[in-house]
Tab-separated table of N, CA and C and ligand atoms in Angstrom:
chain	number	residue	atom	x	y	z
A	280	MET	N	0.871	-1.440	-0.366
A	280	MET	CA	0.072	-0.213	-0.038
A	280	MET	C	0.824	0.974	-0.013
A	281	LYS	N	0.235	2.306	-0.670
A	281	LYS	CA	1.206	2.899	-1.131
A	281	LYS	C	0.658	4.734	-0.275
A	282	ILE	N	1.232	5.214	1.190
A	282	ILE	CA	0.412	6.427	2.062
A	282	ILE	C	0.783	7.355	0.911
A	283	VAL	N	0.157	9.000	0.904
A	283	VAL	CA	0.741	10.188	0.882
A	283	VAL	C	0.401	10.872	1.987
A	284	ILE	N	1.197	11.612	2.897
A	284	ILE	CA	1.878	12.154	4.013
A	284	ILE	C	1.905	13.976	3.434
A	285	GLY	N	0.952	14.219	3.613
A	285	GLY	CA	1.173	15.890	4.059
A	285	GLY	C	1.256	16.553	4.926
A	286	CYS	N	1.234	17.979	5.193
A	286	CYS	CA	1.937	18.767	6.069
A	286	CYS	C	1.368	20.462	6.400
A	287	ASP	N	1.110	21.667	7.499
A	287	ASP	CA	0.647	23.054	7.224
A	287	ASP	C	2.237	22.390	8.155
A	288	GLN	N	2.748	24.215	8.693
A	288	GLN	CA	3.568	24.452	9.666
A	288	GLN	C	2.935	24.158	11.217
A	289	GLY	N	1.928	23.387	11.610
A	289	GLY	CA	0.954	23.084	12.403
A	289	GLY	C	1.362	21.879	13.008
A	290	ALA	N	1.761	21.029	12.157
A	290	ALA	CA	3.014	19.480	12.373
A	290	ALA	C	3.558	18.988	12.054
A	291	LEU	N	4.800	19.856	11.246
A	291	LEU	CA	5.695	19.235	10.519
A	291	LEU	C	6.191	17.953	11.616
A	292	GLU	N	6.968	18.421	13.351
A	292	GLU	CA	7.577	17.306	13.476
A	292	GLU	C	6.066	16.161	13.609
A	293	LEU	N	4.918	15.799	13.780
A	293	LEU	CA	4.957	15.323	14.017
A	293	LEU	C	4.075	14.327	12.483
A	294	LYS	N	4.746	15.433	11.743
A	294	LYS	CA	4.749	14.570	10.412
A	294	LYS	C	6.248	13.464	10.103
A	295	ASN	N	6.723	14.203	10.364
A	295	ASN	CA	8.388	13.802	10.406
A	295	ASN	C	8.590	12.571	11.557
A	296	TYR	N	8.210	12.067	12.798
A	296	TYR	CA	7.342	11.603	13.708
A	296	TYR	C	7.263	10.271	12.860
A	297	ILE	N	5.393	10.995	12.475
A	297	ILE	CA	4.181	9.446	11.639
A	297	ILE	C	5.398	8.525	10.439
A	298	LYS	N	6.859	9.729	9.731
A	298	LYS	CA	7.672	8.434	8.265
A	298	LYS	C	8.094	7.762	8.985
A	299	GLU	N	8.173	8.371	10.541
A	299	GLU	CA	9.186	7.155	11.056
A	299	GLU	C	8.406	5.828	11.589
A	300	VAL	N	7.229	5.844	12.473
A	300	VAL	CA	6.298	4.468	12.459
A	300	VAL	C	5.608	3.853	10.618
A	301	LEU	N	5.464	4.507	10.026
A	301	LEU	CA	5.502	4.270	9.402
A	301	LEU	C	6.314	4.071	8.452
A	302	ALA	N	7.729	3.468	9.517
A	302	ALA	CA	8.187	2.583	8.524
A	302	ALA	C	8.563	1.745	9.233
A	303	GLU	N	7.725	1.474	9.933
A	303	GLU	CA	7.964	0.028	10.738
A	303	GLU	C	7.171	-1.051	9.742
A	304	PHE	N	6.459	-0.648	8.849
A	304	PHE	CA	5.667	-1.881	8.018
A	304	PHE	C	6.527	-1.906	6.292
A	305	THR	N	7.147	-2.884	5.765
A	305	THR	CA	7.385	-3.086	5.071
A	305	THR	C	6.974	-3.336	3.882
A	306	ASP	N	5.633	-3.427	4.006
A	306	ASP	CA	4.710	-3.038	2.908
A	306	ASP	C	3.818	-2.055	2.589
A	307	ILE	N	4.218	-1.471	2.975
A	307	ILE	CA	3.936	0.147	3.164
A	307	ILE	C	5.189	1.427	2.087
A	308	THR	N	4.716	1.957	1.090
A	308	THR	CA	5.628	2.723	0.967
A	308	THR	C	5.076	4.597	1.280
A	309	VAL	N	5.089	5.650	1.015
A	309	VAL	CA	5.014	6.402	1.665
A	309	VAL	C	6.216	7.387	0.801
A	310	GLU	N	4.164	8.072	0.382
A	310	GLU	CA	5.289	9.978	-0.511
A	310	GLU	C	4.858	10.873	0.706
A	311	ASP	N	5.373	12.075	0.468
A	311	ASP	CA	5.684	13.069	1.631
A	311	ASP	C	5.477	13.820	0.320
A	312	VAL	N	4.006	15.117	0.216
A	312	VAL	CA	3.836	16.300	-0.830
A	312	VAL	C	4.265	17.457	0.092
A	313	GLY	N	5.252	17.377	1.629
A	313	GLY	CA	5.069	18.461	1.515
A	313	GLY	C	4.744	19.116	3.036
A	314	THR	N	4.489	20.090	4.218
A	314	THR	CA	5.591	20.786	3.448
A	314	THR	C	6.533	20.227	4.456
A	315	TYR	N	8.066	21.074	3.882
A	315	TYR	CA	9.477	20.312	4.250
A	315	TYR	C	9.774	21.325	5.552
A	316	THR	N	9.796	22.334	5.608
A	316	THR	CA	10.254	23.449	6.190
A	316	THR	C	9.118	24.184	6.734
A	317	ALA	N	10.009	24.984	8.838
A	317	ALA	CA	9.012	25.430	9.289
A	317	ALA	C	7.560	26.599	8.703
A	318	ASP	N	8.078	26.848	7.485
A	318	ASP	CA	7.246	28.007	7.011
A	318	ASP	C	6.606	28.247	6.549
A	319	SER	N	5.973	29.069	7.389
A	319	SER	CA	4.168	28.813	7.622
A	319	SER	C	3.692	28.549	5.155
A	320	VAL	N	2.320	28.311	5.520
A	320	VAL	CA	2.276	27.830	3.869
A	320	VAL	C	0.750	27.491	4.216
A	321	ASP	N	-0.080	27.157	3.171
A	321	ASP	CA	-1.618	27.277	3.480
A	321	ASP	C	-2.101	25.982	3.490
A	322	TYR	N	-3.043	25.242	4.250
A	322	TYR	CA	-3.304	24.093	4.009
A	322	TYR	C	-4.101	23.400	3.692
A	323	PRO	N	-4.673	24.167	2.489
A	323	PRO	CA	-5.473	24.241	1.142
A	323	PRO	C	-4.487	23.255	0.023
A	324	ASP	N	-3.292	23.713	0.436
A	324	ASP	CA	-3.383	23.845	-0.764
A	324	ASP	C	-2.523	22.054	-1.314
A	325	ILE	N	-1.495	22.050	0.371
A	325	ILE	CA	-1.377	20.649	0.885
A	325	ILE	C	-2.640	19.090	0.450
A	326	ALA	N	-3.542	19.962	1.586
A	326	ALA	CA	-4.552	19.514	0.735
A	326	ALA	C	-4.978	18.559	-0.447
A	327	GLU	N	-4.925	19.513	-1.363
A	327	GLU	CA	-4.864	19.820	-2.717
A	327	GLU	C	-3.975	17.862	-3.663
A	328	LYS	N	-2.586	19.328	-2.915
A	328	LYS	CA	-2.315	17.822	-2.891
A	328	LYS	C	-2.223	16.599	-3.248
A	329	ILE	N	-2.419	16.214	-1.568
A	329	ILE	CA	-2.786	14.985	-0.681
A	329	ILE	C	-3.252	14.260	-2.195
A	330	CYS	N	-4.899	14.805	-2.044
A	330	CYS	CA	-6.579	13.953	-2.774
A	330	CYS	C	-5.680	13.810	-4.486
A	331	ALA	N	-5.010	14.481	-5.307
A	331	ALA	CA	-4.531	14.416	-6.436
A	331	ALA	C	-4.014	13.423	-5.793
A	332	LYS	N	-2.527	12.706	-5.272
A	332	LYS	CA	-1.638	11.434	-5.241
A	332	LYS	C	-3.301	10.444	-5.292
A	333	ILE	N	-3.982	10.360	-4.855
A	333	ILE	CA	-5.669	9.214	-4.241
A	333	ILE	C	-6.370	9.131	-5.515
A	334	THR	N	-6.883	10.480	-6.454
A	334	THR	CA	-7.267	10.022	-7.163
A	334	THR	C	-7.257	9.875	-8.599
A	335	SER	N	-5.869	10.389	-8.352
A	335	SER	CA	-5.513	9.445	-9.988
A	335	SER	C	-4.631	8.393	-9.520
A	336	GLY	N	-5.300	7.510	-8.581
A	336	GLY	CA	-4.311	5.968	-8.789
A	336	GLY	C	-2.733	6.354	-8.193
A	337	GLU	N	-2.257	7.553	-7.166
A	337	GLU	CA	-1.018	6.190	-7.489
A	337	GLU	C	-0.681	6.117	-6.119
A	338	ALA	N	-1.723	6.767	-5.327
A	338	ALA	CA	-2.012	6.632	-3.745
A	338	ALA	C	-2.098	6.103	-3.163
A	339	GLU	N	-2.884	5.000	-2.999
A	339	GLU	CA	-4.364	4.752	-1.867
A	339	GLU	C	-4.623	5.776	-0.797
A	340	ARG	N	-4.369	5.863	0.165
A	340	ARG	CA	-4.580	6.140	1.112
A	340	ARG	C	-3.942	7.745	1.357
A	341	GLY	N	-4.053	8.269	2.347
A	341	GLY	CA	-3.613	9.621	3.627
A	341	GLY	C	-3.072	9.414	4.153
A	342	ILE	N	-2.569	10.670	4.624
A	342	ILE	CA	-2.074	11.566	5.698
A	342	ILE	C	-2.656	12.891	5.707
A	343	ALA	N	-2.908	13.384	6.314
A	343	ALA	CA	-2.884	14.733	6.297
A	343	ALA	C	-3.192	15.360	7.658
A	344	LEU	N	-2.120	16.128	7.792
A	344	LEU	CA	-1.739	17.253	9.619
A	344	LEU	C	-1.669	18.645	9.142
A	345	CYS	N	-2.561	19.634	10.223
A	345	CYS	CA	-2.681	20.400	10.282
A	345	CYS	C	-2.487	20.878	11.773
A	346	GLY	N	-2.749	22.398	11.822
A	346	GLY	CA	-2.691	22.335	13.856
A	346	GLY	C	-3.318	21.588	14.695
A	347	THR	N	-4.599	21.892	14.224
A	347	THR	CA	-5.134	21.141	14.397
A	347	THR	C	-6.483	19.660	13.357
A	348	GLY	N	-5.877	19.623	12.873
A	348	GLY	CA	-6.188	18.668	11.439
A	348	GLY	C	-7.941	19.142	10.973
A	349	ILE	N	-8.393	20.518	11.506
A	349	ILE	CA	-9.520	20.955	10.943
A	349	ILE	C	-9.377	21.257	9.414
A	350	GLY	N	-8.872	21.902	9.732
A	350	GLY	CA	-8.845	23.015	7.643
A	350	GLY	C	-8.740	21.691	6.507
A	351	ILE	N	-7.916	21.103	7.312
A	351	ILE	CA	-7.408	19.773	6.120
A	351	ILE	C	-8.134	18.672	6.000
A	352	SER	N	-8.578	18.810	6.953
A	352	SER	CA	-9.708	17.644	6.726
A	352	SER	C	-10.929	18.389	5.854
A	353	ILE	N	-11.371	20.050	6.112
A	353	ILE	CA	-12.234	20.334	5.163
A	353	ILE	C	-11.773	20.349	4.106
A	354	ALA	N	-10.721	20.137	3.996
A	354	ALA	CA	-10.479	20.689	2.426
A	354	ALA	C	-10.216	19.651	1.556
A	355	CYS	N	-9.506	18.352	2.240
A	355	CYS	CA	-9.275	17.718	1.715
A	355	CYS	C	-10.847	17.320	1.401
A	356	ASN	N	-12.193	17.226	2.437
A	356	ASN	CA	-13.473	16.435	1.682
A	356	ASN	C	-13.463	16.999	0.972
A	357	LYS	N	-13.994	18.548	0.376
A	357	LYS	CA	-13.931	18.856	-1.175
A	357	LYS	C	-13.871	18.258	-2.433
A	358	VAL	N	-13.171	17.259	-1.614
A	358	VAL	CA	-12.434	16.661	-3.321
A	358	VAL	C	-13.116	15.061	-3.831
A	359	ASP	N	-14.251	15.142	-4.962
A	359	ASP	CA	-15.334	13.343	-5.197
A	359	ASP	C	-13.593	12.567	-4.552
A	360	GLY	N	-14.468	12.493	-4.160
A	360	GLY	CA	-13.567	10.677	-4.066
A	360	GLY	C	-13.177	10.726	-2.651
A	361	ILE	N	-12.730	11.930	-1.927
A	361	ILE	CA	-11.979	11.529	-0.585
A	361	ILE	C	-12.566	11.452	0.239
A	362	ARG	N	-12.773	10.704	1.639
A	362	ARG	CA	-13.398	10.288	2.899
A	362	ARG	C	-12.721	10.576	3.668
A	363	ALA	N	-11.965	11.948	4.471
A	363	ALA	CA	-10.912	12.455	5.357
A	363	ALA	C	-11.838	12.170	6.491
A	364	ALA	N	-10.712	11.710	7.483
A	364	ALA	CA	-11.201	11.379	8.837
A	364	ALA	C	-10.186	11.875	10.128
A	365	LEU	N	-10.819	13.089	10.744
A	365	LEU	CA	-10.441	14.092	11.773
A	365	LEU	C	-10.188	12.853	12.722
A	366	CYS	N	-8.849	12.740	12.936
A	366	CYS	CA	-9.155	11.303	14.210
A	366	CYS	C	-8.895	12.248	16.145
A	367	HIS	N	-9.344	11.654	16.403
A	367	HIS	CA	-8.473	11.963	18.218
A	367	HIS	C	-7.874	10.821	18.756
A	368	ASN	N	-8.593	9.454	18.897
A	368	ASN	CA	-8.095	8.905	19.436
A	368	ASN	C	-7.690	7.762	18.207
A	369	VAL	N	-7.436	6.091	19.947
A	369	VAL	CA	-6.925	5.415	18.584
A	369	VAL	C	-8.863	4.582	18.447
A	370	PHE	N	-9.516	4.704	18.813
A	370	PHE	CA	-11.543	4.446	18.866
A	370	PHE	C	-11.486	4.809	17.604
A	371	THR	N	-10.935	6.466	17.116
A	371	THR	CA	-11.774	7.168	15.536
A	371	THR	C	-10.884	6.635	14.829
A	372	ALA	N	-9.673	6.460	15.293
A	372	ALA	CA	-9.193	6.271	13.938
A	372	ALA	C	-9.864	4.376	13.558
A	373	ARG	N	-9.884	3.811	14.777
A	373	ARG	CA	-10.229	2.158	13.681
A	373	ARG	C	-11.527	2.320	13.679
A	374	MET	N	-12.695	3.432	13.963
A	374	MET	CA	-14.117	3.695	12.843
A	374	MET	C	-13.984	3.709	11.624
A	375	SER	N	-12.892	4.662	11.711
A	375	SER	CA	-13.085	5.973	10.149
A	375	SER	C	-12.546	4.880	9.105
A	376	ARG	N	-12.008	3.454	9.811
A	376	ARG	CA	-11.812	2.603	8.549
A	376	ARG	C	-13.322	1.670	8.798
A	377	GLN	N	-13.557	0.915	9.922
A	377	GLN	CA	-14.394	0.053	9.453
A	377	GLN	C	-15.329	0.219	9.110
A	378	HIS	N	-15.835	1.600	9.309
A	378	HIS	CA	-17.239	1.938	9.416
A	378	HIS	C	-17.545	3.272	7.896
A	379	ASN	N	-16.759	3.903	7.617
A	379	ASN	CA	-16.130	4.433	7.259
A	379	ASN	C	-15.741	4.459	5.651
A	380	ASP	N	-14.840	3.549	5.514
A	380	ASP	CA	-14.342	3.111	4.781
A	380	ASP	C	-12.956	4.254	4.405
A	381	ALA	N	-12.324	5.667	5.767
A	381	ALA	CA	-11.782	6.669	4.660
A	381	ALA	C	-10.946	6.475	4.607
A	382	ASN	N	-10.650	7.447	3.578
A	382	ASN	CA	-9.053	6.916	2.530
A	382	ASN	C	-7.748	8.336	3.144
A	383	VAL	N	-8.597	9.465	4.338
A	383	VAL	CA	-7.882	10.191	5.030
A	383	VAL	C	-7.580	9.982	6.331
A	384	LEU	N	-6.232	10.162	6.697
A	384	LEU	CA	-6.753	9.856	8.529
A	384	LEU	C	-5.946	11.278	8.616
A	385	ALA	N	-7.116	12.062	9.253
A	385	ALA	CA	-6.466	13.914	9.347
A	385	ALA	C	-6.345	13.741	10.892
A	386	MET	N	-5.187	14.403	11.669
A	386	MET	CA	-4.757	14.717	12.778
A	386	MET	C	-4.573	16.159	12.948
A	387	GLY	N	-4.449	16.711	13.851
A	387	GLY	CA	-3.673	18.037	14.817
A	387	GLY	C	-2.536	17.931	15.663
A	388	GLY	N	-1.389	18.063	15.123
A	388	GLY	CA	0.054	18.328	15.162
A	388	GLY	C	-0.040	18.959	16.676
A	389	ARG	N	-1.350	20.554	16.581
A	389	ARG	CA	-0.516	20.991	17.856
A	389	ARG	C	-1.484	20.276	19.165
A	390	ASP	N	-2.242	18.474	18.692
A	390	ASP	CA	-3.304	18.712	19.475
A	390	ASP	C	-3.302	17.587	20.501
A	391	ILE	N	-2.349	16.294	18.989
A	391	ILE	CA	-2.317	14.864	19.435
A	391	ILE	C	-0.769	14.500	19.709
A	392	GLY	N	-0.809	13.836	20.970
A	392	GLY	CA	0.681	13.499	21.107
A	392	GLY	C	1.713	12.439	19.764
A	393	PHE	N	2.688	12.406	20.213
A	393	PHE	CA	3.744	11.189	19.609
A	393	PHE	C	2.773	9.905	19.407
A	394	GLY	N	2.773	9.405	21.089
A	394	GLY	CA	2.784	8.384	21.271
A	394	GLY	C	1.036	8.203	21.163
A	395	PRO	N	0.012	8.755	21.283
A	395	PRO	CA	-1.437	7.962	20.644
A	395	PRO	C	-1.368	8.132	19.095
A	396	ALA	N	-1.249	9.393	18.838
A	396	ALA	CA	-0.685	9.632	17.078
A	396	ALA	C	0.136	8.067	16.684
A	397	ALA	N	1.303	7.435	17.104
A	397	ALA	CA	1.269	6.309	16.372
A	397	ALA	C	1.191	5.158	16.443
A	398	GLU	N	0.390	5.468	17.822
A	398	GLU	CA	-1.093	3.939	17.721
A	398	GLU	C	-2.031	3.986	16.965
A	399	MET	N	-3.087	5.480	16.987
A	399	MET	CA	-3.959	5.877	16.211
A	399	MET	C	-3.437	5.449	14.668
A	400	VAL	N	-2.155	5.326	14.099
A	400	VAL	CA	-1.335	5.718	12.410
A	400	VAL	C	-1.446	3.835	12.489
A	401	ARG	N	-1.362	3.051	13.757
A	401	ARG	CA	-0.996	1.644	13.606
A	401	ARG	C	-1.929	0.914	13.134
A	402	VAL	N	-2.988	1.865	13.613
A	402	VAL	CA	-4.325	1.081	13.825
A	402	VAL	C	-5.161	1.118	12.521
A	403	TRP	N	-5.235	2.700	12.030
A	403	TRP	CA	-5.676	2.632	10.562
A	403	TRP	C	-5.044	2.435	9.590
A	404	VAL	N	-3.500	1.951	9.555
A	404	VAL	CA	-3.266	0.858	8.205
A	404	VAL	C	-3.418	-0.543	8.682
A	405	ALA	N	-3.958	-1.319	9.171
A	405	ALA	CA	-4.253	-2.051	9.564
A	405	ALA	C	-5.629	-2.261	9.738
A	406	GLU	N	-6.552	-2.065	9.651
A	406	GLU	CA	-7.859	-1.980	9.784
A	406	GLU	C	-8.338	-2.271	8.269
A	407	GLU	N	-9.322	-2.591	7.971
A	407	GLU	CA	-10.124	-2.942	7.096
A	407	GLU	C	-12.161	-2.454	7.103
A	408	PHE	N	-12.589	-1.924	5.622
A	408	PHE	CA	-13.865	-1.627	5.982
A	408	PHE	C	-14.284	-3.260	6.414
A	409	LEU	N	-15.492	-2.846	6.674
A	409	LEU	CA	-16.321	-4.087	7.618
A	409	LEU	C	-17.593	-4.397	6.397
A	410	GLY	N	-17.919	-2.871	5.242
A	410	GLY	CA	-18.734	-3.250	4.256
A	410	GLY	C	-19.956	-3.291	4.687
A	411	GLY	N	-21.140	-4.283	4.143
A	411	GLY	CA	-22.186	-4.777	4.235
A	411	GLY	C	-23.152	-2.852	4.929
A	412	ARG	N	-23.903	-3.055	6.299
A	412	ARG	CA	-24.667	-1.365	5.787
A	412	ARG	C	-23.741	-0.557	5.865
A	413	HIS	N	-22.994	-0.710	5.999
A	413	HIS	CA	-21.662	1.003	6.310
A	413	HIS	C	-21.431	1.080	4.935
A	414	LYS	N	-21.575	-0.356	3.997
A	414	LYS	CA	-21.422	0.000	2.770
A	414	LYS	C	-22.116	0.883	1.651
A	415	ARG	N	-23.691	0.548	2.452
A	415	ARG	CA	-24.436	1.332	1.990
A	415	ARG	C	-24.513	2.528	2.087
A	416	ARG	N	-24.357	3.250	3.370
A	416	ARG	CA	-24.296	4.435	4.040
A	416	ARG	C	-23.216	5.033	3.563
A	417	VAL	N	-21.928	4.440	3.186
A	417	VAL	CA	-20.907	5.549	2.350
A	417	VAL	C	-21.188	5.439	1.312
A	418	ASP	N	-21.124	5.001	0.711
A	418	ASP	CA	-22.682	4.848	-0.853
A	418	ASP	C	-23.730	6.373	-1.663
A	419	LYS	N	-24.193	6.297	0.491
A	419	LYS	CA	-24.978	7.461	-0.576
A	419	LYS	C	-24.407	8.544	0.680
A	420	ILE	N	-22.974	8.729	0.712
A	420	ILE	CA	-21.877	9.966	0.982
A	420	ILE	C	-21.475	10.086	-0.095
A	421	MET	N	-21.253	8.801	-1.287
A	421	MET	CA	-20.308	9.605	-1.698
A	421	MET	C	-21.470	9.722	-2.684
A	422	ALA	N	-22.574	9.735	-2.976
A	422	ALA	CA	-23.343	10.155	-4.144
A	422	ALA	C	-23.694	11.236	-3.969
A	423	ILE	N	-23.733	12.025	-2.823
A	423	ILE	CA	-24.235	13.335	-2.436
A	423	ILE	C	-23.223	14.371	-3.205
A	424	ALA	N	-22.277	14.387	-3.780
A	424	ALA	CA	-20.817	14.590	-4.383
A	424	ALA	C	-22.336	14.895	-6.092
A	425	ASP	N	-22.946	13.931	-7.008
A	425	ASP	CA	-23.403	13.716	-8.121
A	425	ASP	C	-24.925	14.739	-8.166
A	426	LYS	N	-25.602	14.970	-6.542
A	426	LYS	CA	-26.762	15.435	-7.003
A	426	LYS	C	-26.634	16.917	-6.348
S	598	R5P	O1	-7.009	24.720	10.732
S	598	R5P	C1	-6.345	24.981	10.583
S	598	R5P	C2	-4.715	24.717	11.134
S	598	R5P	O2	-5.710	24.060	12.102
S	598	R5P	C3	-3.567	25.342	10.498
S	598	R5P	O3	-3.322	24.522	11.096
S	598	R5P	C4	-3.493	26.133	12.061
S	598	R5P	O4	-4.888	27.145	11.399
S	598	R5P	C5	-2.233	27.317	11.494
S	598	R5P	O5	-2.010	28.025	11.580
S	598	R5P	P1	-0.625	29.618	11.952
S	598	R5P	O6	-0.779	30.248	10.243
S	598	R5P	O7	-1.052	30.719	13.006
S	598	R5P	O8	0.225	28.265	12.179
């Protein structure tokens, strides 16, 4: 599985740490679309880069990080085909995969500690979508963009 990861200046250190966590997985490759320095950037630009990699099929999933995770998750969810889940703990990270088939995990670098973030990422990359009644609901979510 290929995962694209990106952040703004509010989550640069968290992004670099998560890349170390993802390196534990031999079956995961990671593409980092920035930002790479502490200079201020606009998180919607990073969201677009992350989502373009997913909608083009270059990456299967994404991890999107900003100060709170709020802005970048809002931006990601403007892109058709993206289901970005702003998660705050292992439970929500797990549910975002099992029930929502989230293809982007969003977190806040000024909100989540490194330890919890590592556990959330390990769970999120491993969990599968459960389908069934959840597929019906996810299908309805995705159909909203066509209305
Ligand atoms: O939802 C937005 C994010 O939390 C941004 O990371 C935040 O607004 C950036 O703030 P600043 O420009 O003060 O670093």
